[in-house]
Amino acid sequence: MTIELLAPLDLAFWHLESADHPMHLGALAVFTAAPGTAGGAGVRELLAARAAAIPRLRMRVRDVWLPVGGAAWAVHKEFDVRRHVRRLPLPEGEFATEAARLAGELMERPLERGIPPWEMYVLTPEDGSGGGGALVAADGGRPFAVLVKLHHALADGMRAVAIGAGIFDQIADARAAGDRRTRPVPPRSWLPGPWQVAGLARGRIEELGRAVGIGASVVRASRLDPRGMPALTAGSSGTRRLATALLDLEDVQRIRRAAGGTANDVLLATVTGALRRWMLERGEPLPATAPRALVPVTRRRPGGPSGSGNRLSAYLLGLPVAEADPRARLAAVRLGMDRNKTGGPSRGAGAVAVLADQLPPLAHRLGAPLAGSAARMLFDILVTSVPLPRSTLSLGGCPLREVYPMAPLARGQSLAVALSTYGGKVHVGLVADGKAVPDLDRLARGMTAELRELLRVTGPGGRIRSAGPARAART
C-alpha cells in the first residue's frame, strides 16, 4: 500500500497551529462584474464546481501508525464542496472597506480539521432582496470579492498559486478542453525497497550534517532577549485585521534602475520606511537595533515541477528603521540581501525551515509548542512575496482587478506583510493582530507615502549612495 506522507515542513505547519494562531494562507481577490454575468449565487456555484475538480482540494490530513508521529494525505470520502464554498453578503458601505473588514474576521478562524483544509467565500454587495445577490448594476461594473484560505500544510506560496489558479477561466477552460489537466500528485511509499536502503542511509547522514550546521546558525542568531520591538511583538488576542495598499510597479522599477539591486530590495526598503513612519506617528521610540524580517525564499527550481509540500527557506534581514535617509535605508537593505544571497537560502539562521525538513515526525508533533514560542527569538516581522501569473485572469467572465495576499502570524508577533504583483501593480496585504495594531490603515498609507519618497530621492539629482559597513543594518 502506498500513501502520500506529509513532508516534514508541512507537518510542522500542521502542528504549529493553535486557536489564536491559525496557520493558513489567504488571498482577497477583487473582481469587476461584467454586464450579464451571474449573481452571487451563480459565482458560488461556479467556484464550487471548479474547486471540486481540483484533486488536491479533496484531500484531508489523517494520522498514520508509521512513521511514528507522522500524518498522510488521504482522499476525503465524504467530501462535500458546499462545506468549503460559501457566499456572504456585505452590508451597505464602501465595498473595499467592508470586504477588508470581513476578510480580517474570517482570517481569525482556524480551518476545520478532519476535512480538506481550505475555504472560499464569495463576498458580494448586499442588494436588499434577500435573494441570490445581483453582482451587476444597470450600468455594469459592480465589484465583488473572493476570499481564499488554504492551510500552510497544504501549500507554500507558489503551490497555493498553482492550486488556486484552477478557479480562473483561463486555467479551468484549458483543463476542460484537455489542454492542461490537473492530476493528483503520485503517492509516495513510506516503505523503501531494499535497493533504496543504502542510498537513504547516505542521504540521512548528509542531511544530519546539514541540520547540525543550520542548527548552530539558528542558535547563534537567537536573541537572549526575545521581546523585540513592542510595536511588532505585542501579546496575542486571537483577532485579525486586514489592510491593503496598491503600489505602482513602474515606480518600483524606476527606483530599481536608479539604485541597482532588485525590485524586492525596493519593496523591502518601502516596508522599512513605512514602519519608521508608523512608529514615529505613534510616538514610539525608534529601536537602536534593527528589527528582523523573515523573508521566505522558495527552494523550487525554476521551470521544475511544482510537486507537493512546502519547499521553503528564508533569509533574515535587519530593517534599518532608525536610519533617517531613505536612500541609505535602501542601500542598507540591498547590502543585507546581497549578503544573504551570497550565503544561499540553505545556510544561516533564516534556513530554519530547512532545519525543520530534517527532523523526524515525532519531533514536530511533540516540539510544536516550543517551536512556535521561539519564533520571536529569531524575527520580528514576516515579509513575503507571492508570485502570480503575468496573464490577465477572470472568473466567470469577470476580470480580476486586485488580489491581496495574506500571511499567517507567528506566535508572539503582531504583523505580517505579503506582496504580489499583478496588472502593473504591487498588491500589499497587511495582516495584524486586531488589538495590538488597531491603526493598521495608517501603516498601509505609509507604504504608498514611502514609495513616493523613494521615487523622489532617486530621481534626477538623487543618486543612491553606497552603504558601507557602518551603514549596514545590525541583525
Short mmCIF file of C-alpha atoms in Angstrom, two decimals:
data_model
loop_
_atom_site.label_atom_id
_atom_site.label_comp_id
_atom_site.label_asym_id
_atom_site.label_seq_id
_atom_site.Cartn_x
_atom_site.Cartn_y
_atom_site.Cartn_z
CA MET A 1 0.00 0.00 0.00
CA THR A 2 1.33 3.47 -0.88
CA ILE A 3 0.34 6.71 0.79
CA GLU A 4 1.46 10.30 0.48
CA LEU A 5 3.02 11.35 3.75
CA LEU A 6 3.08 14.98 4.81
CA ALA A 7 6.55 16.36 4.23
CA PRO A 8 8.34 17.34 7.46
CA LEU A 9 7.79 21.08 6.95
CA ASP A 10 4.09 20.50 6.15
CA LEU A 11 3.81 18.51 9.37
CA ALA A 12 5.47 21.35 11.27
CA PHE A 13 2.88 23.85 9.98
CA TRP A 14 0.07 21.41 10.83
CA HIS A 15 1.19 21.08 14.46
CA LEU A 16 2.21 24.73 14.94
CA GLU A 17 -1.41 25.79 14.65
CA SER A 18 -3.43 26.87 17.68
CA ALA A 19 -6.81 28.56 18.17
CA ASP A 20 -5.16 32.00 18.35
CA HIS A 21 -2.59 31.28 15.65
CA PRO A 22 -4.21 29.58 12.65
CA MET A 23 -1.65 28.55 10.04
CA HIS A 24 -3.49 29.26 6.82
CA LEU A 25 -2.54 31.43 3.88
CA GLY A 26 -5.12 33.73 2.37
CA ALA A 27 -5.87 35.91 -0.62
CA LEU A 28 -8.58 38.50 -1.19
CA ALA A 29 -9.33 38.74 -4.90
CA VAL A 30 -11.49 41.64 -6.12
CA PHE A 31 -13.34 41.33 -9.42
CA THR A 32 -15.40 43.68 -11.55
CA ALA A 33 -18.66 42.06 -12.58
CA ALA A 34 -19.24 42.22 -16.31
CA PRO A 35 -22.73 43.05 -17.68
CA GLY A 36 -24.86 39.94 -17.97
CA THR A 37 -22.78 37.77 -15.63
CA ALA A 38 -24.26 35.66 -12.85
CA GLY A 39 -25.20 36.93 -9.42
CA GLY A 40 -23.65 35.96 -6.10
CA ALA A 41 -25.27 32.52 -6.06
CA GLY A 42 -24.04 31.89 -9.60
CA VAL A 43 -20.46 32.78 -8.72
CA ARG A 44 -20.63 30.48 -5.70
CA GLU A 45 -21.80 27.58 -7.85
CA LEU A 46 -19.05 28.24 -10.40
CA LEU A 47 -16.40 28.35 -7.69
CA ALA A 48 -17.71 25.17 -6.12
CA ALA A 49 -17.66 23.28 -9.41
CA ARG A 50 -14.12 24.37 -10.24
CA ALA A 51 -12.76 23.72 -6.75
CA ALA A 52 -14.29 20.24 -6.74
CA ALA A 53 -12.41 19.49 -9.98
CA ILE A 54 -9.01 20.12 -8.32
CA PRO A 55 -7.91 16.77 -6.84
CA ARG A 56 -5.69 18.36 -4.20
CA LEU A 57 -8.68 20.12 -2.67
CA ARG A 58 -10.34 16.76 -1.95
CA MET A 59 -7.51 15.66 0.36
CA ARG A 60 -7.59 15.71 4.15
CA VAL A 61 -4.91 15.01 6.77
CA ARG A 62 -5.04 11.78 8.78
CA ASP A 63 -2.64 10.25 11.29
CA VAL A 64 -0.63 7.15 10.42
CA TRP A 65 1.00 4.45 12.55
CA LEU A 66 4.33 4.68 10.75
CA PRO A 67 6.43 6.69 10.86
CA VAL A 68 5.62 7.41 14.50
CA GLY A 69 4.09 10.85 14.80
CA GLY A 70 3.53 11.13 11.07
CA ALA A 71 0.46 12.04 9.03
CA ALA A 72 -0.64 11.50 5.46
CA TRP A 73 -2.89 12.96 2.81
CA ALA A 74 -5.98 10.91 2.05
CA VAL A 75 -8.98 11.48 -0.20
CA HIS A 76 -11.94 12.56 1.91
CA LYS A 77 -14.60 10.01 1.03
CA GLU A 78 -17.41 12.24 2.33
CA PHE A 79 -16.12 15.36 0.58
CA ASP A 80 -18.85 17.98 0.11
CA VAL A 81 -17.67 21.10 -1.66
CA ARG A 82 -20.62 23.06 -0.26
CA ARG A 83 -18.96 22.93 3.17
CA HIS A 84 -15.99 24.79 1.74
CA VAL A 85 -17.51 27.42 -0.58
CA ARG A 86 -19.90 29.96 0.92
CA ARG A 87 -21.43 33.29 -0.02
CA LEU A 88 -21.59 36.22 2.42
CA PRO A 89 -23.36 39.49 1.59
CA LEU A 90 -21.65 42.69 2.70
CA PRO A 91 -23.60 45.45 4.46
CA GLU A 92 -24.08 48.85 2.87
CA GLY A 93 -20.92 50.93 2.82
CA GLU A 94 -17.74 51.30 0.85
CA PHE A 95 -17.13 47.89 -0.71
CA ALA A 96 -13.33 47.79 -0.32
CA THR A 97 -13.51 48.77 3.35
CA GLU A 98 -16.24 46.28 4.19
CA ALA A 99 -14.54 43.46 2.25
CA ALA A 100 -11.25 44.04 4.09
CA ARG A 101 -13.04 44.14 7.45
CA LEU A 102 -14.89 40.89 6.86
CA ALA A 103 -11.80 39.20 5.39
CA GLY A 104 -9.89 40.04 8.57
CA GLU A 105 -12.59 38.47 10.70
CA LEU A 106 -12.67 35.34 8.54
CA MET A 107 -8.90 35.00 8.75
CA GLU A 108 -9.21 34.71 12.54
CA ARG A 109 -11.00 31.37 12.30
CA PRO A 110 -8.89 28.19 12.07
CA LEU A 111 -9.84 25.81 9.29
CA GLU A 112 -11.87 22.80 10.35
CA ARG A 113 -9.78 19.66 10.83
CA GLY A 114 -10.93 16.27 9.64
CA ILE A 115 -11.94 17.65 6.25
CA PRO A 116 -9.82 19.15 3.43
CA PRO A 117 -8.19 22.25 4.99
CA TRP A 118 -9.41 25.09 2.79
CA GLU A 119 -12.31 27.52 2.39
CA MET A 120 -13.56 30.06 -0.14
CA TYR A 121 -16.01 32.91 0.44
CA VAL A 122 -17.84 34.96 -2.18
CA LEU A 123 -18.29 38.49 -0.79
CA THR A 124 -20.98 40.47 -2.60
CA PRO A 125 -22.63 43.83 -2.01
CA GLU A 126 -25.97 43.42 -0.25
CA ASP A 127 -28.83 44.00 -2.69
CA GLY A 128 -31.50 44.14 -0.02
CA SER A 129 -33.60 41.48 -1.71
CA GLY A 130 -32.55 38.57 0.48
CA GLY A 131 -32.04 36.56 -2.69
CA GLY A 132 -29.03 35.49 -4.67
CA GLY A 133 -27.41 38.88 -4.67
CA ALA A 134 -27.07 40.52 -8.05
CA LEU A 135 -23.49 41.45 -8.82
CA VAL A 136 -24.20 43.80 -11.70
CA ALA A 137 -25.82 47.21 -11.54
CA ALA A 138 -27.73 48.52 -14.54
CA ASP A 139 -24.58 50.06 -16.00
CA GLY A 140 -22.37 47.08 -15.07
CA GLY A 141 -19.05 47.22 -13.27
CA ARG A 142 -20.16 46.37 -9.73
CA PRO A 143 -17.36 44.81 -7.64
CA PHE A 144 -17.35 41.53 -5.76
CA ALA A 145 -14.60 39.62 -3.99
CA VAL A 146 -13.47 36.07 -3.29
CA LEU A 147 -11.55 35.21 -0.14
CA VAL A 148 -9.45 32.02 -0.37
CA LYS A 149 -7.99 30.29 2.70
CA LEU A 150 -5.52 27.38 2.31
CA HIS A 151 -3.73 25.71 5.19
CA HIS A 152 0.04 26.16 5.05
CA ALA A 153 0.41 22.38 5.35
CA LEU A 154 -1.42 22.11 2.03
CA ALA A 155 0.80 24.51 0.14
CA ASP A 156 3.52 27.14 0.26
CA GLY A 157 3.02 30.38 -1.67
CA MET A 158 3.95 29.03 -5.11
CA ARG A 159 1.97 25.83 -4.65
CA ALA A 160 -1.02 27.82 -3.34
CA VAL A 161 -0.99 29.91 -6.50
CA ALA A 162 -0.83 26.75 -8.63
CA ILE A 163 -3.82 25.28 -6.76
CA GLY A 164 -5.83 28.49 -6.62
CA ALA A 165 -5.28 29.27 -10.28
CA GLY A 166 -7.61 26.40 -11.12
CA ILE A 167 -10.63 28.57 -10.27
CA PHE A 168 -9.85 31.11 -13.01
CA ASP A 169 -11.36 30.92 -16.50
CA GLN A 170 -8.01 30.68 -18.27
CA ILE A 171 -6.87 27.56 -16.39
CA ALA A 172 -10.27 25.94 -15.89
CA ASP A 173 -11.16 26.29 -19.60
CA ALA A 174 -7.83 24.79 -20.65
CA ARG A 175 -8.40 21.87 -18.29
CA ALA A 176 -11.91 21.31 -19.63
CA ALA A 177 -10.57 21.36 -23.19
CA GLY A 178 -7.96 18.78 -22.28
CA ASP A 179 -5.01 21.13 -22.91
CA ARG A 180 -3.83 21.07 -19.32
CA ARG A 181 -5.21 18.50 -16.94
CA THR A 182 -4.72 18.63 -13.21
CA ARG A 183 -3.62 15.25 -11.94
CA PRO A 184 -3.17 14.08 -8.37
CA VAL A 185 0.40 14.04 -7.17
CA PRO A 186 1.65 10.44 -7.40
CA PRO A 187 1.61 8.89 -3.95
CA ARG A 188 4.88 8.20 -2.24
CA SER A 189 5.61 4.99 -0.42
CA TRP A 190 6.91 5.27 3.12
CA LEU A 191 8.33 1.73 2.91
CA PRO A 192 11.55 1.73 0.79
CA GLY A 193 12.69 -1.23 -1.24
CA PRO A 194 15.97 -3.00 -0.42
CA TRP A 195 17.80 -1.19 -3.21
CA GLN A 196 16.92 2.16 -1.62
CA VAL A 197 18.13 1.50 1.93
CA ALA A 198 21.83 2.25 1.34
CA GLY A 199 21.04 5.43 -0.56
CA LEU A 200 18.64 6.57 2.13
CA ALA A 201 21.23 5.94 4.83
CA ARG A 202 23.82 8.04 3.00
CA GLY A 203 21.25 10.75 2.43
CA ARG A 204 20.25 10.85 6.10
CA ILE A 205 23.91 11.17 7.17
CA GLU A 206 24.37 14.11 4.78
CA GLU A 207 21.11 15.66 5.97
CA LEU A 208 22.21 15.28 9.60
CA GLY A 209 25.40 17.16 8.82
CA ARG A 210 23.44 19.97 7.18
CA ALA A 211 20.97 20.06 10.08
CA VAL A 212 23.79 20.41 12.63
CA GLY A 213 25.25 23.34 10.68
CA ILE A 214 21.90 25.09 10.29
CA GLY A 215 21.00 24.39 13.91
CA ALA A 216 24.23 26.02 15.06
CA SER A 217 23.45 29.08 12.93
CA VAL A 218 19.95 29.31 14.39
CA VAL A 219 21.30 29.13 17.95
CA ARG A 220 23.93 31.79 17.25
CA ALA A 221 21.30 34.10 15.74
CA SER A 222 18.74 33.65 18.52
CA ARG A 223 18.32 36.64 20.81
CA LEU A 224 18.58 36.18 24.54
CA ASP A 225 16.05 38.99 24.93
CA PRO A 226 13.03 37.84 22.89
CA ARG A 227 10.94 40.94 23.50
CA GLY A 228 11.89 42.52 20.17
CA MET A 229 10.03 45.65 19.09
CA PRO A 230 6.97 46.33 21.27
CA ALA A 231 5.03 47.54 18.22
CA LEU A 232 5.54 44.19 16.46
CA THR A 233 5.56 41.69 19.33
CA ALA A 234 2.54 42.58 21.44
CA GLY A 235 0.60 39.84 23.18
CA SER A 236 -1.80 37.87 21.02
CA SER A 237 -5.55 38.48 21.18
CA GLY A 238 -6.52 35.95 18.53
CA THR A 239 -8.15 38.70 16.44
CA ARG A 240 -7.12 39.69 12.92
CA ARG A 241 -7.24 42.92 10.97
CA LEU A 242 -6.51 43.33 7.25
CA ALA A 243 -5.34 46.45 5.44
CA THR A 244 -4.29 46.81 1.82
CA ALA A 245 -2.17 49.09 -0.34
CA LEU A 246 -1.57 49.43 -4.07
CA LEU A 247 1.89 50.40 -5.35
CA ASP A 248 2.73 51.24 -8.93
CA LEU A 249 5.11 48.62 -10.35
CA GLU A 250 6.66 51.10 -12.78
CA ASP A 251 7.61 53.35 -9.84
CA VAL A 252 9.29 50.36 -8.20
CA GLN A 253 11.20 49.63 -11.41
CA ARG A 254 12.27 53.28 -11.81
CA ILE A 255 13.78 53.20 -8.31
CA ARG A 256 15.44 49.85 -9.05
CA ARG A 257 17.01 51.18 -12.24
CA ALA A 258 18.37 54.21 -10.38
CA ALA A 259 19.58 52.35 -7.30
CA GLY A 260 20.54 48.94 -8.65
CA GLY A 261 19.65 45.74 -6.89
CA THR A 262 16.25 44.13 -7.33
CA ALA A 263 12.60 45.14 -7.20
CA ASN A 264 12.35 43.09 -3.99
CA ASP A 265 15.07 45.25 -2.42
CA VAL A 266 12.97 48.33 -3.23
CA LEU A 267 9.87 46.75 -1.70
CA LEU A 268 11.74 45.73 1.47
CA ALA A 269 13.04 49.30 1.78
CA THR A 270 9.47 50.56 1.30
CA VAL A 271 8.29 48.32 4.14
CA THR A 272 11.16 49.63 6.28
CA GLY A 273 10.29 53.27 5.63
CA ALA A 274 6.60 52.63 6.24
CA LEU A 275 7.40 51.04 9.61
CA ARG A 276 9.53 54.06 10.52
CA ARG A 277 6.71 56.48 9.63
CA TRP A 278 4.19 54.39 11.53
CA MET A 279 6.30 54.24 14.69
CA LEU A 280 7.01 57.97 14.63
CA GLU A 281 3.32 58.79 14.17
CA ARG A 282 2.55 56.51 17.13
CA GLY A 283 5.10 58.34 19.24
CA GLU A 284 7.16 55.19 19.76
CA PRO A 285 10.96 55.37 20.11
CA LEU A 286 12.91 54.02 17.18
CA PRO A 287 14.85 50.88 18.14
CA ALA A 288 18.61 51.01 18.48
CA THR A 289 18.85 47.52 16.96
CA ALA A 290 17.21 46.92 13.60
CA PRO A 291 14.08 44.74 13.81
CA ARG A 292 14.45 41.47 11.95
CA ALA A 293 12.38 40.49 8.97
CA LEU A 294 11.99 36.87 7.94
CA VAL A 295 11.99 36.89 4.12
CA PRO A 296 10.88 33.49 2.75
CA VAL A 297 12.50 32.17 -0.43
CA THR A 298 11.50 29.14 -2.44
CA ARG A 299 13.71 26.10 -2.91
CA ARG A 300 11.80 25.09 -6.02
CA ARG A 301 13.81 25.11 -9.21
CA PRO A 302 12.66 27.47 -11.98
CA GLY A 303 10.70 25.52 -14.56
CA GLY A 304 10.65 22.42 -12.38
CA PRO A 305 7.52 20.59 -11.30
CA SER A 306 5.53 22.26 -8.54
CA GLY A 307 5.25 18.98 -6.65
CA SER A 308 3.54 18.72 -3.30
CA GLY A 309 4.53 20.02 0.07
CA ASN A 310 6.32 23.15 1.19
CA ARG A 311 9.73 23.87 -0.30
CA LEU A 312 10.83 26.90 1.65
CA SER A 313 13.83 28.52 3.22
CA ALA A 314 14.23 32.12 4.33
CA TYR A 315 16.62 35.00 4.85
CA LEU A 316 16.90 37.13 7.98
CA LEU A 317 17.22 40.84 7.26
CA GLY A 318 17.69 43.75 9.65
CA LEU A 319 15.30 46.56 8.68
CA PRO A 320 17.11 49.90 9.26
CA VAL A 321 14.10 51.83 10.63
CA ALA A 322 16.34 54.14 12.70
CA GLU A 323 18.05 55.46 9.54
CA ALA A 324 16.54 58.84 8.60
CA ASP A 325 17.78 58.94 4.97
CA PRO A 326 15.57 56.83 2.65
CA ARG A 327 18.46 56.40 0.22
CA ALA A 328 20.67 54.99 2.97
CA ARG A 329 17.83 52.69 4.06
CA LEU A 330 17.56 51.28 0.55
CA ALA A 331 21.32 50.86 0.27
CA ALA A 332 21.46 49.04 3.63
CA VAL A 333 18.61 46.71 2.61
CA ARG A 334 20.34 45.94 -0.67
CA LEU A 335 23.63 45.20 1.13
CA GLY A 336 21.89 42.91 3.62
CA MET A 337 20.08 40.97 0.91
CA ASP A 338 23.28 40.64 -1.14
CA ARG A 339 24.99 39.09 1.87
CA ASN A 340 22.07 36.70 2.33
CA LYS A 341 22.19 35.63 -1.30
CA THR A 342 25.93 35.06 -1.11
CA GLY A 343 25.35 32.62 1.74
CA GLY A 344 22.44 30.97 -0.08
CA PRO A 345 18.93 30.01 1.09
CA SER A 346 20.06 26.76 2.74
CA ARG A 347 22.59 28.34 5.06
CA GLY A 348 22.30 30.64 8.04
CA ALA A 349 19.65 31.16 10.68
CA GLY A 350 16.96 32.03 8.17
CA ALA A 351 17.09 28.45 6.92
CA VAL A 352 15.20 27.27 9.99
CA ALA A 353 12.57 25.89 7.58
CA VAL A 354 15.28 23.69 6.04
CA LEU A 355 16.17 22.52 9.53
CA ALA A 356 12.52 21.56 10.07
CA ASP A 357 12.77 19.37 6.96
CA GLN A 358 15.47 17.30 8.67
CA LEU A 359 13.51 16.48 11.83
CA PRO A 360 11.51 13.26 12.34
CA PRO A 361 7.70 13.47 12.50
CA LEU A 362 7.53 12.82 16.24
CA ALA A 363 9.75 15.84 16.89
CA HIS A 364 7.25 18.08 15.11
CA ARG A 365 4.32 16.61 16.99
CA LEU A 366 5.92 16.98 20.43
CA GLY A 367 8.01 20.09 19.83
CA ALA A 368 5.46 22.32 18.08
CA PRO A 369 4.54 24.41 21.17
CA LEU A 370 8.20 25.15 21.91
CA ALA A 371 9.00 25.91 18.25
CA GLY A 372 6.03 28.25 17.95
CA SER A 373 7.05 30.23 21.02
CA ALA A 374 10.64 30.51 19.76
CA ALA A 375 9.72 32.42 16.60
CA ARG A 376 10.05 35.81 18.26
CA MET A 377 13.62 34.92 19.26
CA LEU A 378 14.55 34.84 15.57
CA PHE A 379 12.48 37.52 13.85
CA ASP A 380 10.01 40.35 14.45
CA ILE A 381 8.04 40.52 11.22
CA LEU A 382 7.35 38.34 8.19
CA VAL A 383 7.72 39.99 4.76
CA THR A 384 6.91 37.63 1.90
CA SER A 385 6.39 37.93 -1.86
CA VAL A 386 3.85 35.63 -3.52
CA PRO A 387 4.30 35.13 -7.30
CA LEU A 388 1.24 35.38 -9.56
CA PRO A 389 0.69 34.58 -13.25
CA ARG A 390 1.51 37.50 -15.53
CA SER A 391 -1.52 36.95 -17.75
CA THR A 392 -4.85 38.68 -17.18
CA LEU A 393 -7.22 36.49 -15.17
CA SER A 394 -11.00 36.35 -14.88
CA LEU A 395 -13.74 34.40 -13.08
CA GLY A 396 -16.93 33.68 -14.99
CA GLY A 397 -16.06 36.43 -17.45
CA CYS A 398 -15.44 38.96 -14.64
CA PRO A 399 -11.92 40.39 -14.78
CA LEU A 400 -9.65 40.15 -11.75
CA ARG A 401 -8.92 43.71 -10.65
CA GLU A 402 -6.95 43.34 -7.42
CA VAL A 403 -5.52 40.46 -5.39
CA TYR A 404 -4.14 40.89 -1.88
CA PRO A 405 -2.14 38.00 -0.36
CA MET A 406 -2.31 37.32 3.38
CA ALA A 407 0.26 35.52 5.52
CA PRO A 408 -0.26 33.86 8.92
CA LEU A 409 1.03 35.41 12.14
CA ALA A 410 3.64 33.54 14.13
CA ARG A 411 3.09 33.18 17.86
CA GLY A 412 4.20 36.29 19.71
CA GLN A 413 4.10 38.53 16.64
CA SER A 414 1.50 41.04 15.58
CA LEU A 415 2.20 41.90 11.93
CA ALA A 416 2.87 40.11 8.62
CA VAL A 417 3.34 41.71 5.20
CA ALA A 418 2.65 39.91 1.91
CA LEU A 419 3.11 41.31 -1.60
CA SER A 420 2.01 40.17 -5.06
CA THR A 421 2.48 41.74 -8.48
CA TYR A 422 -0.45 41.73 -10.90
CA GLY A 423 -1.69 44.04 -13.64
CA GLY A 424 1.15 46.55 -13.30
CA LYS A 425 0.58 46.99 -9.56
CA VAL A 426 2.13 45.60 -6.39
CA HIS A 427 -0.72 44.49 -4.14
CA VAL A 428 0.17 44.68 -0.44
CA GLY A 429 -1.74 42.65 2.14
CA LEU A 430 -1.09 43.59 5.77
CA VAL A 431 -2.35 41.16 8.41
CA ALA A 432 -2.14 42.18 12.06
CA ASP A 433 -3.41 41.26 15.48
CA GLY A 434 -6.58 43.34 15.69
CA LYS A 435 -5.99 44.62 19.23
CA ALA A 436 -2.22 45.07 19.07
CA VAL A 437 -2.36 47.04 15.79
CA PRO A 438 -5.69 48.92 15.64
CA ASP A 439 -4.15 51.56 13.34
CA LEU A 440 -3.14 49.18 10.54
CA ASP A 441 -4.60 51.51 7.89
CA ARG A 442 -2.01 54.12 8.91
CA LEU A 443 0.76 51.64 8.11
CA ALA A 444 -0.86 50.89 4.73
CA ARG A 445 -0.86 54.61 3.89
CA GLY A 446 2.79 54.73 4.94
CA MET A 447 3.62 52.19 2.21
CA THR A 448 2.40 54.48 -0.57
CA ALA A 449 3.98 57.56 1.02
CA GLU A 450 7.35 55.83 1.36
CA LEU A 451 7.39 54.64 -2.24
CA ARG A 452 6.70 58.21 -3.40
CA GLU A 453 9.57 59.43 -1.22
CA LEU A 454 11.96 56.83 -2.61
CA LEU A 455 10.94 57.81 -6.13
CA ARG A 456 11.62 61.46 -5.34
CA VAL A 457 15.08 60.95 -3.82
CA THR A 458 16.23 58.55 -6.54
CA GLY A 459 15.13 60.80 -9.39
CA PRO A 460 17.46 63.20 -11.24
CA GLY A 461 19.95 64.58 -8.74
CA GLY A 462 19.01 61.98 -6.10
CA ARG A 463 21.67 59.32 -6.65
CA ILE A 464 21.80 56.39 -4.22
CA ARG A 465 24.98 56.40 -2.22
CA SER A 466 26.63 53.15 -1.17
CA ALA A 467 26.05 51.92 2.35
CA GLY A 468 29.42 50.88 3.73
CA PRO A 469 29.82 48.52 6.66
CA ALA A 470 28.89 51.30 9.08
CA ARG A 471 25.58 51.76 7.28
CA ALA A 472 24.60 48.12 7.22
CA ALA A 473 21.63 47.25 9.42
CA ARG A 474 22.58 45.28 12.51
CA THR A 475 20.80 41.97 12.87
#
